[in-house]
């Protein structure tokens, strides 16, 4: 399809039929357009999460708008978030590493969401790093990474995870086999394994919407397996709760595996590299592991929403019956053995049935229709819908591309949802998409599966190479917070030891160790001048005092390699050695208000043996300068008084109208007062300086007080606006 | 606006009116939807480029679809591209640094495109790093960063650049003043400056579509200025070619500056930090610099497309006449002096006129209508269109948000274009957009300016915080390449010394220095086993032998921190010290074909004093094994012969139908033969091994030959498909 060049001087068409004609759209295009278009203030039905593959970060996008809302650093640093830059996130990464070797990329494909009773609870998200054998935990309260742990045994992991029905475990497997230590090189020492990472959520800590659950390495364990190449896997649910199933192969032999992890919990463990390992022999003896030999390769194994079966992604897709599998395992109904003495179950003994779907089945997921499976058939360019009970195909759609990974929101939970299916087109060929150089983005199509007639309605680009494997949940299940409690270390959820409030900013020195306890609030960074000596080890501990929504401040020290992001309430620290003397401006890197450019300061690193004056000292003001600052101070006081009148008026009106009965208004008012409360010590300061005739400092602190006041007034006025709307609504009733 | 929960079990509506009703869309929404919807195969009219602020990478998106097509690493590493990971990009970054201190984030806002006669030529793009004082050059042939240079004087740069009309210079200024060395700390040593980075494009090097122009540091120079805080700026064009204008302020005084850089070229320079500096005294003496005092603050100064005027972003926007300015400067028609003896021109002497636009004008750009300016008025929530000749307002639109930065494709070139305008909404408040945690993305609206009645038709999210300042060009002006000449170092554009072709893979050792010359092609990495010793310094030099479109391979060594991206034809190198012994799988990290998972190998790092056998050595095959490999070999030869028959049939058909007359088909056929040509030495190898009865190696190499053959067949069949379509078209005529 070709589009005409823009009509630079004629008017573009302004009615539907003319626009259709001008842009070469047909009726199906129009329907796709209106099914995905999201007007301002609109809300997507689903949040979808997809890893950027080797870029090591996560993308959050909306369905059906297919708009990308956020990037979050996970296995790679994300400078705009300070992730991998501030002390808190560096500590997170170091804690999870085995030897202080922190890799800065990943291989992240199939994420998993935390579950309650097999349904997504919207609290946490987990990722496996296939390249560097790590596991990550993200909190969906603030969309930040909370934990990254290096696997103590595996050299290579499958780039996906599965979660048990109540998030007891996050399951991770090896991919390519390798020895578990760094000394064995014999091919006989190669191993594979399945790890059950224990998850713990402390009770009674989530009252304020913060999720502080963590992976507990010391409660986790690995099941040792012989050297197989391990593929996709899933956890059982409902009747199959306690089992995990997956795909493995070796040479030209293909298997599905079944592991009963409830049985493993009761077995003895050995400690290898300080990690608990269940031996294969013990697992076999306990009938806790069995393999099913497959006649042909399969790409994955996933458990049906009802937990009755698991299904394979293969040209003849197989449906295995957990009831039969359990029976075979409990009766030791095995047909033979494979490597490491693992019992084999004959596929025919435990199969519910199978269905031939086509040539090169790539992936599948489950839908909301009873017992429905949607499978992508790569070579045949189609998606087939079929029924895992009846084993009959009941719909298909032929596509204009070869479909790869497939996803339906909540499709792998106990509660498949949605009229939407997304599917990957990995061949970003120029004939289909614009050319943006030799390496292309990943493309993903949105398929409308609401009716029996599936429709390909939108093409989205995911802007890094090789992105596939996503998970989505109803947006309203996730309850993101708007701000942190003031002084929060967001990586731990605890109040930071370095929390600093207005008026208590200070610089502490002990030998060559310098701690700066600073604050950020529109439109000042306090302190605005910092002097240290060459060679000092310096930490800026900064707290964002804002309570307003989306009022994040950034912080960077020019050319010094440090950057942080300070969301409202967050405290974070930036440590560096002042190994280069000179003058280095620092500033807020996030556009925060019209006075954003005023949020700057100067770091003076005095050269060794430096004897001269510091900068910005105003101890020797001339008479004229003193008079000027006195005038400035007096002018500012007038403005402060006028602003206070505005605030008083707003407060009076709010009280008269019972603002406290309106939840969102009440929150804003509390915010406003919190601001002004923080300002009290500042007021005391400027009054003291004025009393002593120190007009420079009096003016500076009056200016600071005014900043708090303006913000109070701003928030108060917004509260008033909101309350007016509420009152009008009530009047109409 | 509220949306109903998805109708999980009922069918979604399938006609326009029903969908509108269901999704709560009005007629304007429908029009916005169809004006921006891009069906598969469709092409956006414009490519837009925007920096991710402090994340240090660049986003490429399309207008009007607002789909994000690509992320490109610029000032921060981008693991999926190997940028900041492979030796070639690390050398690029190190070459540009002053002291091997490579910062891994940036502050990148206002990019500039390369120009010919003041119009965008689609070849290069430039960025300033405000936080770390760097400048970057990207090639739009392959959308890669080609050069990053540390500024030798400035501690803080304005986060934007301007380009002169024939890309003679890229202009960068300081932002916050600071001393230029690391020893001065006195407030009197603070300076500002304007740097003219010289750009050079070698003649006759661009024949194959590769752009190899570079910034020449030794031909560049800086004009010294007193300590001002410097703001946005622009280069003159047409009649004002040779001038640069910008904004500066100090304390509460606001200025526009005018610098005649043609005059500066003739002046003496001093060398400071090995960089040429024109002294302020010399510039003043040559009448090459003047300031214009402004009555009120301005946010930027930009030159009109005709080069006659420059305009300021200020509540009362000022239009200054270059003819009058030149006259004032040549007649020394000055009204006074400011810091550093800089002559002041009275604004009234050089003003064409002014227009009051509203409260808090944020930004502006030019449109395709004669003499049109579009200004965003933040507090008034409106965009105003006015005429810089008549100084009259002729249209405006009231928005539902406070508009910030504004962009029209080519709006700042000599050739403003397009029916589209984009404008930033920095307040990502929950009432307008979905909540994705405390820090929000940036939002940008697409305004249809085709008719006199401007319309806000689409809201896009830019998924990192604080993104603004973009540039866009007609998509067809950019001519991206599809592949590199085999063996290309993409950062220099030269053929790499480490280029390796099929059959010539090798491992070279000299002391503890090991070079691996390897290749990647579906579906093998050669070599597949590498053995080194603990403590060796190891480099993998890999060449992607593919010629097919979008056939990129990635490469990672598990847990060893190395990752590379190998687009078709690219050679890149990964160097590391093998400081941890053990077995480390390596694999292709980019889904490249159905056999992608076979692209793996093993790095064995032998512990010090290791005496055991290596892995994968097959020198002691048993009789049974030998027989098995002989059988495998013979089976493979049958498949090879059958495949060759297919190829021969396709070739015959292509020749009969004169494929060489069809450009795109011809390119594919050349590709196919290039593949098979590379395979010839491999064929020789397997035949030699077979002759000697070395069946293991014979089979391995026959398998490798088959890989080439399959690719040849694949590309040939695609050529046949394309040619069939062409022939059908001709028949219809």
Tab-separated table of N, CA and C in Angstrom, chain A residues 6 8 12 14 23 34-35 37 40-41 43 45-46 54 67-71 80 101 103 105 107 131 155-156 176 182 185 368 400 420 428 430 432 435-436 439-441 448 450 459 461 463-464 466 549-550 556 558-559 561-562 579 581 587 589-591 597 604 610 615, chain B residues 6 8 12 14 23 34-35 37 40-41 43 45-46 67-71 80 101 103 105 107 131 155-156 176 182 185 368 400 420 428 430 432 435-436 439-441 448 450 459 461 463-464 466 480 549-550 556 558-559 561-562 579 581 587 589-591 597 604 610 615:
chain	number	residue	atom	x	y	z
A	6	UNK	N	2.587	14.191	1.718
A	6	UNK	CA	1.657	15.087	2.416
A	6	UNK	C	1.273	16.274	1.541
A	8	UNK	N	1.143	19.513	1.472
A	8	UNK	CA	1.704	20.528	2.352
A	8	UNK	C	0.924	21.833	2.312
A	12	UNK	N	-5.982	19.029	4.727
A	12	UNK	CA	-6.247	17.612	4.831
A	12	UNK	C	-7.759	17.430	4.972
A	14	UNK	N	-11.410	16.344	6.215
A	14	UNK	CA	-11.977	16.412	7.562
A	14	UNK	C	-13.247	15.599	7.717
A	23	UNK	N	-6.064	8.265	2.562
A	23	UNK	CA	-5.043	7.419	3.173
A	23	UNK	C	-5.123	5.968	2.712
A	34	UNK	N	-10.711	2.363	15.143
A	34	UNK	CA	-11.576	2.799	16.251
A	34	UNK	C	-11.578	1.800	17.409
A	35	UNK	N	-11.206	0.550	17.129
A	35	UNK	CA	-11.126	-0.417	18.227
A	35	UNK	C	-9.876	-0.219	19.085
A	37	UNK	N	-8.010	3.026	19.101
A	37	UNK	CA	-7.751	4.437	19.409
A	37	UNK	C	-8.100	4.736	20.870
A	40	UNK	N	-7.684	10.966	24.995
A	40	UNK	CA	-7.108	11.451	26.240
A	40	UNK	C	-8.070	11.178	27.389
A	41	UNK	N	-7.539	10.665	28.484
A	41	UNK	CA	-8.378	10.334	29.630
A	41	UNK	C	-8.927	8.921	29.559
A	43	UNK	N	-8.759	4.765	29.187
A	43	UNK	CA	-7.954	3.773	29.904
A	43	UNK	C	-7.937	2.470	29.116
A	45	UNK	N	-7.781	-1.519	28.693
A	45	UNK	CA	-8.359	-2.584	29.516
A	45	UNK	C	-7.268	-3.398	30.204
A	46	UNK	N	-6.124	-3.550	29.525
A	46	UNK	CA	-5.061	-4.410	30.054
A	46	UNK	C	-3.721	-3.701	30.067
A	54	UNK	N	17.616	-8.712	25.024
A	54	UNK	CA	18.970	-8.488	25.528
A	54	UNK	C	19.212	-7.087	26.048
A	67	UNK	N	-0.107	1.393	23.063
A	67	UNK	CA	0.816	2.484	23.400
A	67	UNK	C	1.791	2.008	24.470
A	68	UNK	N	3.051	2.376	24.309
A	68	UNK	CA	4.072	1.985	25.281
A	68	UNK	C	4.119	3.045	26.378
A	69	UNK	N	3.846	2.633	27.622
A	69	UNK	CA	3.743	3.587	28.725
A	69	UNK	C	5.028	3.745	29.518
A	70	UNK	N	5.832	2.674	29.597
A	70	UNK	CA	6.982	2.797	30.491
A	70	UNK	C	8.050	1.766	30.161
A	71	UNK	N	9.303	2.174	30.333
A	71	UNK	CA	10.449	1.275	30.354
A	71	UNK	C	10.923	1.176	31.804
A	80	UNK	N	17.705	6.919	33.577
A	80	UNK	CA	16.702	7.925	33.963
A	80	UNK	C	16.056	7.571	35.283
A	101	UNK	N	30.403	-9.443	40.225
A	101	UNK	CA	30.414	-9.277	38.771
A	101	UNK	C	28.976	-8.976	38.353
A	103	UNK	N	26.485	-8.041	35.679
A	103	UNK	CA	26.304	-7.910	34.235
A	103	UNK	C	25.251	-6.868	33.915
A	105	UNK	N	23.380	-6.523	30.990
A	105	UNK	CA	22.394	-6.826	29.951
A	105	UNK	C	21.684	-8.093	30.407
A	107	UNK	N	18.755	-11.551	29.032
A	107	UNK	CA	18.035	-12.246	27.970
A	107	UNK	C	16.704	-12.606	28.602
A	131	UNK	N	20.728	-15.214	29.759
A	131	UNK	CA	22.144	-15.056	29.420
A	131	UNK	C	23.037	-15.093	30.645
A	155	UNK	N	24.758	-22.120	34.621
A	155	UNK	CA	25.522	-21.180	33.810
A	155	UNK	C	24.632	-20.539	32.749
A	156	UNK	N	23.529	-21.215	32.448
A	156	UNK	CA	22.614	-20.757	31.403
A	156	UNK	C	21.214	-21.097	31.860
A	176	UNK	N	20.917	-24.461	28.456
A	176	UNK	CA	22.000	-25.329	27.995
A	176	UNK	C	22.693	-25.924	29.215
A	182	UNK	N	33.131	-24.186	38.760
A	182	UNK	CA	34.011	-23.596	37.751
A	182	UNK	C	35.299	-24.394	37.594
A	185	UNK	N	35.322	-29.833	33.990
A	185	UNK	CA	35.246	-29.552	32.566
A	185	UNK	C	34.864	-30.799	31.801
A	368	UNK	N	-10.878	-17.286	26.765
A	368	UNK	CA	-11.959	-17.270	27.766
A	368	UNK	C	-13.084	-18.244	27.418
A	400	UNK	N	-1.168	-12.488	7.188
A	400	UNK	CA	-0.273	-12.089	6.090
A	400	UNK	C	1.184	-12.238	6.519
A	420	UNK	N	-8.850	-9.986	23.198
A	420	UNK	CA	-7.643	-9.655	22.451
A	420	UNK	C	-6.601	-10.748	22.522
A	428	UNK	N	10.805	-8.566	10.273
A	428	UNK	CA	10.470	-7.155	10.058
A	428	UNK	C	10.866	-6.696	8.666
A	430	UNK	N	11.174	-5.166	4.952
A	430	UNK	CA	10.915	-3.832	4.427
A	430	UNK	C	9.598	-3.764	3.673
A	432	UNK	N	6.924	-4.988	4.452
A	432	UNK	CA	5.807	-4.869	5.388
A	432	UNK	C	5.896	-3.651	6.306
A	435	UNK	N	11.780	0.831	6.758
A	435	UNK	CA	13.181	0.460	6.945
A	435	UNK	C	13.846	1.445	7.900
A	436	UNK	N	14.337	0.925	9.023
A	436	UNK	CA	15.066	1.770	9.973
A	436	UNK	C	16.460	1.199	10.184
A	439	UNK	N	19.185	-3.632	11.378
A	439	UNK	CA	18.489	-4.422	12.401
A	439	UNK	C	17.127	-3.787	12.662
A	440	UNK	N	16.100	-4.607	12.620
A	440	UNK	CA	14.726	-4.118	12.682
A	440	UNK	C	14.132	-4.318	14.071
A	441	UNK	N	13.101	-3.543	14.357
A	441	UNK	CA	12.391	-3.777	15.617
A	441	UNK	C	11.610	-5.080	15.531
A	448	UNK	N	-8.344	-9.308	17.142
A	448	UNK	CA	-9.628	-9.228	17.842
A	448	UNK	C	-10.249	-10.623	17.826
A	450	UNK	N	-12.937	-11.417	19.704
A	450	UNK	CA	-14.229	-11.320	20.404
A	450	UNK	C	-15.302	-12.156	19.727
A	459	UNK	N	-1.072	-3.308	14.061
A	459	UNK	CA	0.324	-3.726	14.105
A	459	UNK	C	1.101	-2.750	14.966
A	461	UNK	N	4.927	-1.820	16.771
A	461	UNK	CA	6.359	-2.112	16.762
A	461	UNK	C	6.883	-2.036	18.181
A	463	UNK	N	10.321	-1.484	19.987
A	463	UNK	CA	11.417	-0.797	19.306
A	463	UNK	C	12.831	-1.318	19.555
A	464	UNK	N	12.980	-2.516	20.051
A	464	UNK	CA	14.291	-3.131	20.101
A	464	UNK	C	14.192	-4.473	19.390
A	466	UNK	N	14.128	-8.360	18.539
A	466	UNK	CA	13.984	-9.666	19.151
A	466	UNK	C	13.242	-9.655	20.474
A	549	UNK	N	1.510	14.807	42.618
A	549	UNK	CA	1.546	13.704	41.663
A	549	UNK	C	2.555	14.015	40.557
A	550	UNK	N	3.321	13.002	40.149
A	550	UNK	CA	4.270	13.087	39.034
A	550	UNK	C	5.263	14.228	39.220
A	556	UNK	N	21.841	15.338	38.657
A	556	UNK	CA	23.108	14.920	38.069
A	556	UNK	C	24.197	15.911	38.451
A	558	UNK	N	27.438	17.379	36.793
A	558	UNK	CA	27.981	17.447	35.436
A	558	UNK	C	29.322	16.743	35.299
A	559	UNK	N	29.405	15.896	34.310
A	559	UNK	CA	30.603	15.141	33.909
A	559	UNK	C	31.128	14.211	35.001
A	561	UNK	N	29.436	11.506	36.193
A	561	UNK	CA	28.963	10.125	36.015
A	561	UNK	C	27.870	9.688	36.978
A	562	UNK	N	27.293	10.619	37.717
A	562	UNK	CA	26.274	10.231	38.694
A	562	UNK	C	24.915	10.776	38.274
A	579	UNK	N	37.733	12.551	42.704
A	579	UNK	CA	39.117	12.351	42.272
A	579	UNK	C	39.564	13.343	41.211
A	581	UNK	N	39.582	17.516	40.699
A	581	UNK	CA	39.230	18.800	41.301
A	581	UNK	C	38.607	19.709	40.259
A	587	UNK	N	22.390	19.774	38.852
A	587	UNK	CA	21.069	20.323	38.539
A	587	UNK	C	20.011	19.233	38.491
A	589	UNK	N	17.355	17.157	36.600
A	589	UNK	CA	17.289	16.722	35.207
A	589	UNK	C	15.873	16.397	34.752
A	590	UNK	N	14.915	16.719	35.564
A	590	UNK	CA	13.521	16.396	35.211
A	590	UNK	C	12.739	17.700	35.189
A	591	UNK	N	12.132	18.006	34.051
A	591	UNK	CA	11.359	19.247	33.972
A	591	UNK	C	10.268	19.193	35.033
A	597	UNK	N	14.792	25.367	35.760
A	597	UNK	CA	16.204	25.692	35.545
A	597	UNK	C	16.862	26.299	36.775
A	604	UNK	N	32.091	22.280	44.466
A	604	UNK	CA	33.472	22.753	44.354
A	604	UNK	C	34.376	21.686	44.963
A	610	UNK	N	44.851	23.518	48.202
A	610	UNK	CA	44.125	24.737	47.850
A	610	UNK	C	43.950	25.613	49.084
A	615	UNK	N	33.367	29.443	47.169
A	615	UNK	CA	32.530	30.264	46.308
A	615	UNK	C	31.212	30.532	46.997
B	6	UNK	N	-14.125	-5.449	29.702
B	6	UNK	CA	-14.289	-6.193	28.453
B	6	UNK	C	-15.446	-7.175	28.572
B	8	UNK	N	-16.221	-10.290	28.217
B	8	UNK	CA	-15.403	-11.482	28.037
B	8	UNK	C	-16.138	-12.604	27.330
B	12	UNK	N	-17.585	-8.774	20.690
B	12	UNK	CA	-17.353	-7.339	20.557
B	12	UNK	C	-18.062	-6.872	19.292
B	14	UNK	N	-18.939	-5.215	15.748
B	14	UNK	CA	-18.215	-5.321	14.486
B	14	UNK	C	-18.673	-4.305	13.454
B	23	UNK	N	-17.186	1.949	22.970
B	23	UNK	CA	-15.940	2.502	23.495
B	23	UNK	C	-16.087	3.978	23.877
B	34	UNK	N	-8.658	7.382	12.354
B	34	UNK	CA	-8.368	7.015	10.955
B	34	UNK	C	-7.254	7.887	10.360
B	35	UNK	N	-7.012	9.041	10.937
B	35	UNK	CA	-5.897	9.867	10.446
B	35	UNK	C	-4.539	9.334	10.906
B	37	UNK	N	-4.103	5.804	12.068
B	37	UNK	CA	-4.001	4.347	11.948
B	37	UNK	C	-3.091	3.972	10.773
B	40	UNK	N	-0.805	-2.612	8.036
B	40	UNK	CA	0.434	-3.322	7.704
B	40	UNK	C	0.846	-2.975	6.276
B	41	UNK	N	2.121	-2.688	6.095
B	41	UNK	CA	2.626	-2.318	4.769
B	41	UNK	C	2.536	-0.829	4.520
B	43	UNK	N	3.156	3.244	5.267
B	43	UNK	CA	4.369	3.981	5.596
B	43	UNK	C	4.016	5.335	6.189
B	45	UNK	N	4.553	9.245	6.949
B	45	UNK	CA	5.095	10.325	6.121
B	45	UNK	C	6.427	10.841	6.661
B	46	UNK	N	6.576	10.822	7.992
B	46	UNK	CA	7.777	11.404	8.607
B	46	UNK	C	8.419	10.444	9.596
B	67	UNK	N	3.919	5.455	16.124
B	67	UNK	CA	4.495	4.186	16.562
B	67	UNK	C	5.997	4.347	16.739
B	68	UNK	N	6.521	3.763	17.812
B	68	UNK	CA	7.953	3.842	18.082
B	68	UNK	C	8.640	2.695	17.356
B	69	UNK	N	9.554	3.026	16.432
B	69	UNK	CA	10.183	2.003	15.593
B	69	UNK	C	11.523	1.517	16.118
B	70	UNK	N	12.244	2.390	16.817
B	70	UNK	CA	13.592	1.955	17.191
B	70	UNK	C	14.139	2.776	18.353
B	71	UNK	N	14.925	2.104	19.190
B	71	UNK	CA	15.765	2.758	20.182
B	71	UNK	C	17.208	2.637	19.705
B	80	UNK	N	21.390	-4.491	23.460
B	80	UNK	CA	20.917	-5.320	22.340
B	80	UNK	C	21.661	-4.978	21.066
B	101	UNK	N	37.193	8.309	31.192
B	101	UNK	CA	36.017	8.295	32.060
B	101	UNK	C	34.799	8.329	31.139
B	103	UNK	N	31.046	8.164	30.672
B	103	UNK	CA	29.785	8.206	31.397
B	103	UNK	C	28.720	7.431	30.643
B	105	UNK	N	25.242	7.758	30.870
B	105	UNK	CA	23.910	8.346	30.728
B	105	UNK	C	24.118	9.685	30.031
B	107	UNK	N	22.030	13.760	28.879
B	107	UNK	CA	20.913	14.691	29.009
B	107	UNK	C	20.719	15.239	27.608
B	131	UNK	N	24.467	16.871	30.379
B	131	UNK	CA	24.968	16.473	31.699
B	131	UNK	C	26.465	16.202	31.672
B	155	UNK	N	31.998	22.327	31.357
B	155	UNK	CA	31.603	21.345	32.368
B	155	UNK	C	30.121	21.002	32.234
B	156	UNK	N	29.377	21.911	31.602
B	156	UNK	CA	27.932	21.750	31.460
B	156	UNK	C	27.560	22.322	30.105
B	176	UNK	N	25.339	25.993	32.255
B	176	UNK	CA	25.757	26.663	33.484
B	176	UNK	C	27.239	26.988	33.376
B	182	UNK	N	40.493	22.328	35.778
B	182	UNK	CA	40.088	21.669	37.026
B	182	UNK	C	40.859	22.217	38.220
B	185	UNK	N	39.041	27.852	40.923
B	185	UNK	CA	37.821	27.726	41.704
B	185	UNK	C	37.227	29.099	41.991
B	368	UNK	N	4.352	25.448	7.230
B	368	UNK	CA	4.525	25.549	5.780
B	368	UNK	C	3.781	26.750	5.202
B	400	UNK	N	-6.584	20.763	26.165
B	400	UNK	CA	-7.033	20.311	27.484
B	400	UNK	C	-5.844	20.111	28.415
B	420	UNK	N	1.263	18.277	10.239
B	420	UNK	CA	1.285	17.789	11.606
B	420	UNK	C	2.151	18.638	12.520
B	428	UNK	N	1.940	14.278	33.461
B	428	UNK	CA	1.292	12.999	33.183
B	428	UNK	C	0.337	12.608	34.293
B	430	UNK	N	-2.737	11.420	36.627
B	430	UNK	CA	-3.556	10.222	36.600
B	430	UNK	C	-4.933	10.486	35.997
B	432	UNK	N	-5.607	12.118	33.506
B	432	UNK	CA	-5.528	12.121	32.043
B	432	UNK	C	-4.989	10.835	31.449
B	435	UNK	N	-2.125	5.284	35.400
B	435	UNK	CA	-1.111	5.356	36.441
B	435	UNK	C	-0.166	4.158	36.307
B	436	UNK	N	1.106	4.449	36.067
B	436	UNK	CA	2.120	3.383	35.995
B	436	UNK	C	3.200	3.645	37.041
B	439	UNK	N	6.669	7.703	38.963
B	439	UNK	CA	7.242	8.516	37.879
B	439	UNK	C	6.555	8.131	36.574
B	440	UNK	N	6.081	9.153	35.873
B	440	UNK	CA	5.244	8.933	34.700
B	440	UNK	C	6.042	9.093	33.409
B	441	UNK	N	5.526	8.522	32.324
B	441	UNK	CA	6.163	8.764	31.032
B	441	UNK	C	5.912	10.207	30.590
B	448	UNK	N	-3.406	18.100	14.192
B	448	UNK	CA	-3.609	18.208	12.749
B	448	UNK	C	-3.707	19.694	12.411
B	450	UNK	N	-3.601	20.835	9.221
B	450	UNK	CA	-3.801	20.931	7.770
B	450	UNK	C	-4.798	22.023	7.412
B	459	UNK	N	-2.888	11.130	21.231
B	459	UNK	CA	-1.970	11.260	22.359
B	459	UNK	C	-1.036	10.060	22.370
B	461	UNK	N	2.419	8.222	24.230
B	461	UNK	CA	3.295	8.229	25.401
B	461	UNK	C	4.713	7.909	24.961
B	463	UNK	N	8.015	6.508	26.564
B	463	UNK	CA	7.963	5.690	27.781
B	463	UNK	C	9.073	5.892	28.797
B	464	UNK	N	9.793	6.987	28.731
B	464	UNK	CA	10.703	7.316	29.813
B	464	UNK	C	10.338	8.710	30.298
B	466	UNK	N	10.390	12.595	31.151
B	466	UNK	CA	11.054	13.837	30.810
B	466	UNK	C	11.673	13.838	29.418
B	480	UNK	N	17.871	4.330	4.357
B	480	UNK	CA	18.629	3.368	5.188
B	480	UNK	C	19.116	2.181	4.350
B	549	UNK	N	17.693	-9.932	4.389
B	549	UNK	CA	17.184	-8.769	5.112
B	549	UNK	C	16.829	-9.160	6.551
B	550	UNK	N	17.145	-8.259	7.496
B	550	UNK	CA	16.789	-8.428	8.912
B	550	UNK	C	17.266	-9.766	9.481
B	556	UNK	N	26.116	-14.046	22.871
B	556	UNK	CA	26.466	-13.814	24.271
B	556	UNK	C	27.189	-15.029	24.828
B	558	UNK	N	27.447	-16.955	28.243
B	558	UNK	CA	26.664	-16.973	29.477
B	558	UNK	C	27.455	-16.536	30.699
B	559	UNK	N	26.898	-15.627	31.439
B	559	UNK	CA	27.401	-15.084	32.714
B	559	UNK	C	28.761	-14.392	32.571
B	561	UNK	N	29.265	-11.540	30.777
B	561	UNK	CA	29.128	-10.091	30.642
B	561	UNK	C	29.355	-9.543	29.244
B	562	UNK	N	29.430	-10.405	28.232
B	562	UNK	CA	29.692	-9.920	26.883
B	562	UNK	C	28.471	-10.135	26.001
B	579	UNK	N	38.994	-14.840	33.374
B	579	UNK	CA	39.492	-14.861	34.749
B	579	UNK	C	38.713	-15.823	35.643
B	581	UNK	N	37.488	-19.834	35.554
B	581	UNK	CA	37.514	-21.076	34.779
B	581	UNK	C	36.153	-21.737	34.827
B	587	UNK	N	25.711	-18.473	22.760
B	587	UNK	CA	24.584	-18.725	21.848
B	587	UNK	C	24.148	-17.454	21.144
B	589	UNK	N	21.553	-14.717	20.359
B	589	UNK	CA	20.502	-14.147	21.196
B	589	UNK	C	19.385	-13.503	20.379
B	590	UNK	N	19.429	-13.709	19.083
B	590	UNK	CA	18.410	-13.084	18.232
B	590	UNK	C	17.678	-14.203	17.498
B	591	UNK	N	16.362	-14.267	17.657
B	591	UNK	CA	15.609	-15.317	16.979
B	591	UNK	C	15.831	-15.158	15.474
B	597	UNK	N	17.790	-22.154	18.025
B	597	UNK	CA	18.360	-22.709	19.254
B	597	UNK	C	19.600	-23.559	18.982
B	604	UNK	N	35.245	-23.383	26.867
B	604	UNK	CA	35.849	-24.109	27.989
B	604	UNK	C	37.064	-23.309	28.452
B	610	UNK	N	45.322	-27.435	34.655
B	610	UNK	CA	44.386	-28.449	34.172
B	610	UNK	C	45.105	-29.387	33.198
B	615	UNK	N	36.757	-30.889	25.585
B	615	UNK	CA	35.428	-31.447	25.349
B	615	UNK	C	35.173	-31.511	23.853
